[in-house]
């Protein structure tokens, strides 16, 4: 049940009523999508306007919007509910078609006739996949200072800038793009054992990024005074590569396949 304030709900209440986990609700806060009020004890309170925003966020996600592109203010509630209804109508129409296929097979079985291959293939097409679909790869790195890390990755390493989300003056989420990949800059979260290399003094993962000309990229980055781990080197695994550390100690490797370099030299 909700608290003594009949116009607001606690995070546990909202999680139980909606099926959205408390961890997800907190994550939306980190991204700046939700900003529930706090009571005198510092506990989150979800009023009508916050629940309105939560519905918009969840509906946009249900309709396939990547979390990085969710904008709960982009459409009014009427437009979103119309999209919700259209999506449900499409699902019901698909379900009705599947039901008719199953009913037709059942009718044949009741009359002692084995369903044909086409009918069985149609039934199989209506079943959900055994495995969840993998639709996008996102790399996550932990930064103590997300805004500074974002600036370095863009200004020095040449990655394409993505959005930064703030909680007041404090950056709580950032994104950069490396070709077809996206990198999320995540806050330190000791509760999930997620800390910056500044905290541990070591790294447990690194990123490799393909570039057209690794030597030219190296010259540009080295000229900024960046912390180069090693200069461009031909590696036995088929690439020419150099590595550099960002200010928080993450190791970045930039590389070009040796076959491409050979083709450039022979062209």
Coordinates of C-alpha atoms in Angstrom, one line a residue:
X1 CA 0.0 0.0 0.0
X2 CA 1.1 3.6 -0.4
X3 CA 2.2 5.9 2.4
X4 CA 0.3 8.4 4.5
X5 CA 0.3 10.8 1.5
X6 CA -2.6 9.5 -0.7
X7 CA -1.1 11.4 -3.7
X8 CA 2.2 9.6 -3.9
X9 CA 3.7 6.1 -3.9
X10 CA 6.9 4.6 -2.6
X11 CA 9.4 2.9 -4.9
X12 CA 8.4 -0.5 -3.6
X13 CA 4.7 0.2 -4.2
X14 CA 5.4 1.2 -7.8
X15 CA 7.6 -1.8 -8.4
X16 CA 4.9 -4.2 -7.1
X17 CA 2.0 -2.6 -8.9
X18 CA 3.8 -2.2 -12.3
X19 CA 6.3 -5.1 -12.4
X20 CA 9.1 -2.6 -13.1
X21 CA 12.0 -3.5 -10.8
X22 CA 13.4 -1.0 -8.3
X23 CA 16.7 -1.3 -10.0
X24 CA 15.2 -0.3 -13.3
X25 CA 13.4 2.7 -11.6
X26 CA 16.7 3.8 -10.1
X27 CA 18.4 3.4 -13.5
X28 CA 15.8 5.7 -15.1
X29 CA 16.8 8.3 -12.5
X30 CA 20.5 7.9 -13.4
X31 CA 19.6 8.7 -17.0
X32 CA 17.6 11.7 -15.9
X33 CA 14.3 10.3 -17.3
X34 CA 12.6 10.2 -13.9
X35 CA 13.0 12.6 -11.0
X36 CA 10.7 11.5 -8.2
X37 CA 10.3 13.8 -5.2
X38 CA 11.8 12.8 -1.8
X39 CA 10.0 12.9 1.5
X40 CA 11.5 14.2 4.8
X41 CA 13.3 10.9 5.3
X42 CA 14.8 11.0 1.8
X43 CA 12.6 8.3 0.4
X44 CA 11.4 8.4 -3.2
X45 CA 7.8 9.5 -3.7
X46 CA 6.1 8.9 -7.1
X47 CA 3.2 11.3 -7.6
X48 CA 0.8 11.4 -10.6
X49 CA 3.2 13.4 -12.9
X50 CA 6.0 10.9 -12.2
X51 CA 3.8 7.9 -12.9
X52 CA 2.8 9.7 -16.1
X53 CA 6.4 9.9 -17.2
X54 CA 7.1 6.3 -16.1
X55 CA 4.2 5.2 -18.4
X56 CA 5.6 7.2 -21.3
X57 CA 9.1 5.7 -20.7
X58 CA 7.9 2.1 -20.5
X59 CA 5.6 2.5 -23.5
X60 CA 8.3 3.9 -25.7
X61 CA 10.5 1.0 -24.6
X62 CA 7.7 -1.5 -25.4
X63 CA 7.4 0.1 -28.8
X64 CA 11.0 -0.6 -29.5
X65 CA 12.7 2.7 -28.7
X66 CA 16.3 2.3 -27.5
X67 CA 16.7 3.6 -24.0
X68 CA 19.2 6.1 -25.2
X69 CA 16.6 7.6 -27.5
X70 CA 13.7 7.6 -25.0
X71 CA 12.2 11.1 -24.7
X72 CA 9.1 11.1 -22.5
X73 CA 8.3 14.7 -23.5
X74 CA 8.3 14.1 -27.2
X75 CA 4.6 13.1 -27.5
X76 CA 1.6 14.0 -25.4
X77 CA -0.2 11.2 -23.5
X78 CA -3.0 11.0 -26.0
X79 CA -0.6 10.3 -28.9
X80 CA 1.2 7.7 -26.9
X81 CA -1.9 5.9 -25.9
X82 CA -3.0 5.9 -29.5
X83 CA 0.3 4.3 -30.5
X84 CA -0.2 1.8 -27.6
X85 CA -3.6 0.9 -28.9
X86 CA -2.3 0.5 -32.5
X87 CA 0.4 -1.8 -31.3
X88 CA -2.0 -3.9 -29.3
X89 CA -4.4 -4.1 -32.3
X90 CA -1.6 -5.3 -34.5
X91 CA -0.6 -8.0 -31.9
X92 CA -4.2 -9.1 -31.6
X93 CA -4.5 -9.4 -35.4
X94 CA -1.4 -11.5 -35.5
X95 CA -2.7 -13.6 -32.7
X96 CA -6.0 -14.1 -34.4
X97 CA -4.2 -15.3 -37.6
X98 CA -2.2 -17.8 -35.5
X99 CA -5.3 -19.0 -33.7
X100 CA -7.0 -19.7 -37.0
X101 CA -4.1 -21.8 -38.2
X102 CA -4.2 -23.8 -35.0
X103 CA -8.0 -24.2 -35.3
X104 CA -7.7 -25.5 -38.9
X105 CA -5.1 -28.1 -37.8
X106 CA -7.2 -29.2 -34.9
X107 CA -10.2 -29.6 -37.3
X108 CA -8.2 -31.8 -39.6
X109 CA -7.0 -33.9 -36.6
X110 CA -10.6 -34.3 -35.4
X111 CA -11.4 -35.8 -38.8
X112 CA -8.4 -38.2 -38.7
X113 CA -6.3 -36.3 -41.2
X114 CA -2.7 -35.5 -40.6
X115 CA -1.7 -31.9 -41.1
X116 CA 0.5 -31.2 -44.1
X117 CA 4.0 -29.8 -44.0
X118 CA 2.8 -26.3 -45.0
X119 CA 0.3 -26.3 -42.1
X120 CA 3.0 -27.4 -39.6
X121 CA 5.4 -24.8 -40.9
X122 CA 2.7 -22.1 -40.4
X123 CA 2.2 -23.3 -36.9
X124 CA 6.0 -23.2 -36.2
X125 CA 6.1 -19.6 -37.5
X126 CA 3.6 -18.6 -34.9
X127 CA 5.6 -19.8 -32.0
X128 CA 8.0 -17.6 -30.1
X129 CA 11.7 -18.1 -30.4
X130 CA 13.5 -20.2 -27.8
X131 CA 16.1 -17.6 -27.5
X132 CA 15.7 -13.9 -26.9
X133 CA 16.7 -11.8 -29.9
X134 CA 20.0 -10.0 -29.6
X135 CA 19.5 -6.6 -31.3
X136 CA 22.3 -4.4 -30.3
X137 CA 25.8 -4.4 -28.7
X138 CA 26.6 -1.8 -26.1
X139 CA 30.0 -1.5 -24.4
X140 CA 29.9 -0.1 -20.8
X141 CA 32.9 1.6 -19.1
X142 CA 32.9 3.0 -15.6
X143 CA 34.1 6.6 -15.1
X144 CA 34.5 8.6 -11.9
X145 CA 34.1 11.8 -13.9
X146 CA 31.8 11.1 -16.8
X147 CA 31.8 14.6 -18.3
X148 CA 35.6 14.7 -18.4
X149 CA 35.9 11.2 -19.8
X150 CA 33.3 12.1 -22.5
X151 CA 35.3 15.2 -23.5
X152 CA 38.6 13.2 -23.7
X153 CA 37.2 10.4 -25.8
X154 CA 35.7 12.9 -28.3
X155 CA 38.4 15.6 -28.3
X156 CA 41.5 13.4 -28.1
X157 CA 40.6 9.9 -29.3
X158 CA 38.2 11.2 -32.0
X159 CA 35.1 9.2 -31.0
X160 CA 31.8 10.6 -32.1
X161 CA 29.9 12.4 -29.3
X162 CA 26.6 11.1 -28.0
X163 CA 24.3 12.5 -25.3
X164 CA 25.3 13.2 -21.6
X165 CA 22.6 13.1 -18.9
X166 CA 23.0 15.3 -15.8
X167 CA 21.6 15.2 -12.3
X168 CA 21.9 18.9 -11.6
X169 CA 25.6 19.8 -12.4
X170 CA 26.7 16.1 -12.1
X171 CA 26.9 13.9 -15.2
X172 CA 25.4 10.5 -14.5
X173 CA 25.4 8.9 -18.0
X174 CA 27.3 9.6 -21.2
X175 CA 27.6 8.0 -24.6
X176 CA 30.1 8.0 -27.5
X177 CA 30.1 6.2 -30.8
X178 CA 33.0 4.3 -32.3
X179 CA 32.0 3.3 -35.9
X180 CA 29.0 1.0 -35.6
X181 CA 29.5 0.5 -31.8
X182 CA 28.2 2.6 -28.9
X183 CA 30.1 3.0 -25.6
X184 CA 28.2 4.0 -22.4
X185 CA 30.0 5.9 -19.7
X186 CA 28.6 4.7 -16.4
X187 CA 29.0 6.2 -13.0
X188 CA 30.9 4.4 -10.3
X189 CA 28.4 2.0 -8.5
X190 CA 30.2 0.1 -5.7
X191 CA 27.0 -1.6 -4.8
X192 CA 27.4 -3.5 -8.2
X193 CA 31.2 -3.7 -7.9
X194 CA 31.5 -1.2 -10.7
X195 CA 34.4 1.2 -10.2
X196 CA 36.8 3.2 -12.3
X197 CA 40.4 2.1 -12.8
X198 CA 41.3 5.1 -10.7
X199 CA 39.8 3.2 -7.8
X200 CA 41.4 -0.2 -8.4
X201 CA 44.6 0.8 -10.1
X202 CA 44.0 -1.8 -12.8
X203 CA 41.6 -2.6 -15.7
X204 CA 39.6 -5.8 -16.3
X205 CA 38.6 -5.0 -19.9
X206 CA 39.8 -2.9 -22.8
X207 CA 38.4 -1.8 -26.2
X208 CA 39.8 -2.2 -29.7
X209 CA 38.6 0.2 -32.4
X210 CA 39.3 -0.3 -36.1
X211 CA 40.5 2.9 -37.9
X212 CA 41.3 3.5 -41.6
X213 CA 44.9 4.6 -40.9
X214 CA 46.4 3.6 -37.5
X215 CA 49.6 5.5 -38.0
X216 CA 47.8 8.7 -38.8
X217 CA 45.5 8.2 -35.8
X218 CA 48.5 7.6 -33.6
X219 CA 50.3 10.7 -34.8
X220 CA 47.2 12.8 -34.0
X221 CA 46.6 11.3 -30.5
X222 CA 50.3 11.3 -29.5
X223 CA 50.6 15.0 -30.4
X224 CA 48.1 15.8 -27.6
X225 CA 50.4 14.3 -25.0
X226 CA 48.2 11.3 -24.4
X227 CA 49.5 8.4 -22.3
X228 CA 50.6 6.0 -25.1
X229 CA 51.2 2.4 -23.9
X230 CA 53.0 1.4 -27.1
X231 CA 53.4 2.8 -30.6
X232 CA 52.0 1.3 -33.8
X233 CA 53.2 -2.3 -34.1
X234 CA 52.5 -5.1 -36.5
X235 CA 50.8 -7.8 -34.4
X236 CA 50.9 -11.6 -35.1
X237 CA 47.1 -11.6 -35.0
X238 CA 46.9 -9.6 -38.3
X239 CA 46.6 -6.0 -37.3
X240 CA 48.9 -3.0 -36.9
X241 CA 48.0 -1.6 -33.5
X242 CA 48.8 1.0 -30.8
X243 CA 47.4 1.5 -27.4
X244 CA 46.6 4.5 -25.3
X245 CA 45.2 5.1 -21.8
X246 CA 42.5 7.6 -21.1
X247 CA 42.8 9.8 -17.9
X248 CA 41.1 7.2 -15.7
X249 CA 43.3 4.4 -16.9
X250 CA 41.0 2.6 -19.4
X251 CA 43.1 0.9 -22.2
X252 CA 42.1 1.7 -25.7
X253 CA 43.7 0.0 -28.7
X254 CA 43.4 1.4 -32.2
X255 CA 44.2 -0.9 -35.1
X256 CA 44.1 -1.4 -38.9
X257 CA 44.2 -4.9 -40.5
X258 CA 47.5 -5.6 -42.1
X259 CA 45.8 -6.7 -45.3
X260 CA 44.2 -3.3 -45.7
X261 CA 47.5 -1.6 -45.2
X262 CA 49.1 -3.8 -47.8
X263 CA 46.3 -2.9 -50.2
X264 CA 46.8 0.8 -49.5
X265 CA 50.6 0.4 -50.2
X266 CA 50.0 -1.5 -53.5
X267 CA 47.3 0.8 -54.8

